[in-house]
mmCIF file of C-alpha atoms in Angstrom:
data_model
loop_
_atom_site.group_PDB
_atom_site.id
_atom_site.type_symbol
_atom_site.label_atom_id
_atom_site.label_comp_id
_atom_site.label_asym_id
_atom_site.label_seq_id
_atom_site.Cartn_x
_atom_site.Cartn_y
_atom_site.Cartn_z
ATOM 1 C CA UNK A 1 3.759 -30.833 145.055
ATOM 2 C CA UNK A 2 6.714 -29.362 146.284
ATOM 3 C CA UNK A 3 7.956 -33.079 147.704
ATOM 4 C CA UNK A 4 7.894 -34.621 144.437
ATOM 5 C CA UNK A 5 10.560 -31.728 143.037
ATOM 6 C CA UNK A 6 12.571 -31.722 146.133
ATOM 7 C CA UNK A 7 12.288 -34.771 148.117
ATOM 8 C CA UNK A 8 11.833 -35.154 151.725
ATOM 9 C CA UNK A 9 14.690 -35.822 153.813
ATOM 10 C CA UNK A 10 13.951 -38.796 156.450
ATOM 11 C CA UNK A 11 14.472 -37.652 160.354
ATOM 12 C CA UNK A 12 16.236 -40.703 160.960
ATOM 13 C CA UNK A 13 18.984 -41.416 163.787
ATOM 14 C CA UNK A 14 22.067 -40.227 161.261
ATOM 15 C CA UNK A 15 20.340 -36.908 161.263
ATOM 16 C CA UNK A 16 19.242 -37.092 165.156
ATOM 17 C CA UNK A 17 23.486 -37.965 166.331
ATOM 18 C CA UNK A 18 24.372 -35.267 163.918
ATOM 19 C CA UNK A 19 22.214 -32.995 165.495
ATOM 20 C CA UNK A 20 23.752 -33.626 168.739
ATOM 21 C CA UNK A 21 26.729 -33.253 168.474
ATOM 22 C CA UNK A 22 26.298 -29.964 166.588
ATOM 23 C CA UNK A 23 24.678 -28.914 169.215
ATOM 24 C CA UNK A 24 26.895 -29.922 172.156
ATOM 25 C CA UNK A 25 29.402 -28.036 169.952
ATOM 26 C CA UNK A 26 27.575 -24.756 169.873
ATOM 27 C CA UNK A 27 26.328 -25.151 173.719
ATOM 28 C CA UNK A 28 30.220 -25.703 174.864
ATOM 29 C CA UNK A 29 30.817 -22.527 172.553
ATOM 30 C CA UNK A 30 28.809 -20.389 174.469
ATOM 31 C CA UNK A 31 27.073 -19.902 170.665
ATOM 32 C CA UNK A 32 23.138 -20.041 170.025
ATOM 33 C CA UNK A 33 20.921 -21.072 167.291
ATOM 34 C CA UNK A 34 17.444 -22.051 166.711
ATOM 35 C CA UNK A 35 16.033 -25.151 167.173
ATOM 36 C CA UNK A 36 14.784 -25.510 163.585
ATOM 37 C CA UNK A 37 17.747 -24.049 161.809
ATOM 38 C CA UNK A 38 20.106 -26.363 163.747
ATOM 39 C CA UNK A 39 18.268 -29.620 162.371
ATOM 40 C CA UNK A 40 17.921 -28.315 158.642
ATOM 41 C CA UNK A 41 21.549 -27.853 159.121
ATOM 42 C CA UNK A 42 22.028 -31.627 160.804
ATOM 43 C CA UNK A 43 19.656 -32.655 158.077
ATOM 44 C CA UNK A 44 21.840 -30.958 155.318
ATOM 45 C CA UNK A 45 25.505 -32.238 157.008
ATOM 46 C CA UNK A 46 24.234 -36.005 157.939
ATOM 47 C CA UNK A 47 23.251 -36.471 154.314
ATOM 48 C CA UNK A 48 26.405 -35.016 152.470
ATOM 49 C CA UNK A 49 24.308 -32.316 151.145
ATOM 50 C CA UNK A 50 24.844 -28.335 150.492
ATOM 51 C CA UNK A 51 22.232 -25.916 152.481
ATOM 52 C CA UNK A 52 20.746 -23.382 150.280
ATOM 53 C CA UNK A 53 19.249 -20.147 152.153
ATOM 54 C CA UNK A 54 19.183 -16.288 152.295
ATOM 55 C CA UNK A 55 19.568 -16.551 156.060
ATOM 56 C CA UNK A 56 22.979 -15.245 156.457
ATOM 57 C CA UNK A 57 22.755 -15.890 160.358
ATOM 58 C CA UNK A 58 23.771 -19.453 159.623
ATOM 59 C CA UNK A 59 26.950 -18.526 158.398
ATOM 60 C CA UNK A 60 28.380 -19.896 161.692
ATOM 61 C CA UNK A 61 27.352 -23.676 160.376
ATOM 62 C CA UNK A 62 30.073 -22.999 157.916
ATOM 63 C CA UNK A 63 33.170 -23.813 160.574
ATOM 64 C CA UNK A 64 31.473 -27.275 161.612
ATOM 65 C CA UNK A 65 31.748 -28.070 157.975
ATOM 66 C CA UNK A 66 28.806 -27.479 156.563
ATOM 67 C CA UNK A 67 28.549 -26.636 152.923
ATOM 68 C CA UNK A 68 25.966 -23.620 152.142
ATOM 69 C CA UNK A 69 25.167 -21.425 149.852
ATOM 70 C CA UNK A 70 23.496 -17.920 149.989
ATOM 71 C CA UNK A 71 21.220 -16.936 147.538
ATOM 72 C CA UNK A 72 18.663 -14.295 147.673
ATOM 73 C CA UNK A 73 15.401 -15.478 147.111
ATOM 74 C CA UNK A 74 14.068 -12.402 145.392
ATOM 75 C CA UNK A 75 16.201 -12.585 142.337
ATOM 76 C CA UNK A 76 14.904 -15.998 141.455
ATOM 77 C CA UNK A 77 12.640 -15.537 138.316
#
């Protein structure tokens, strides 16, 4: 299973204040995002950890210090 490779990451209160104030940093920008990328992205920042996706929408998470990198899925073999 996919868990046993990767891990799960807890939705504990670290990731829950992160996601809030990301948020409330975005909302005061005027700036949107989606619910679900927001917490993978609190998830990824709360736990010192770099965010690996083809989604090049969340470039924005880069200037609240968020480390990611943009692969493309498609030339995994």
């Amino acid at each position: 299973m996919s868990e046993d490779v990767y891990g799960i990451i807890a939705l504990d209160n670290k990731v829950i204040i992160k996601h809030c104030s990301m948020y409330e940093a975005f909302r005061n920008k005027g700036l949107k995002i989606k619910d679900a990328d927001l917490l993978t992205a609190a998830s990824a920042k709360a736990n010192n950890l770099i965010l690996i996706t083809s989604d090049k929408e969340l470039r924005k998470l880069e200037r609240h210090g968020l480390e990611i990198r943009f692969i493309n899925f498609m030339e995994i073999k």
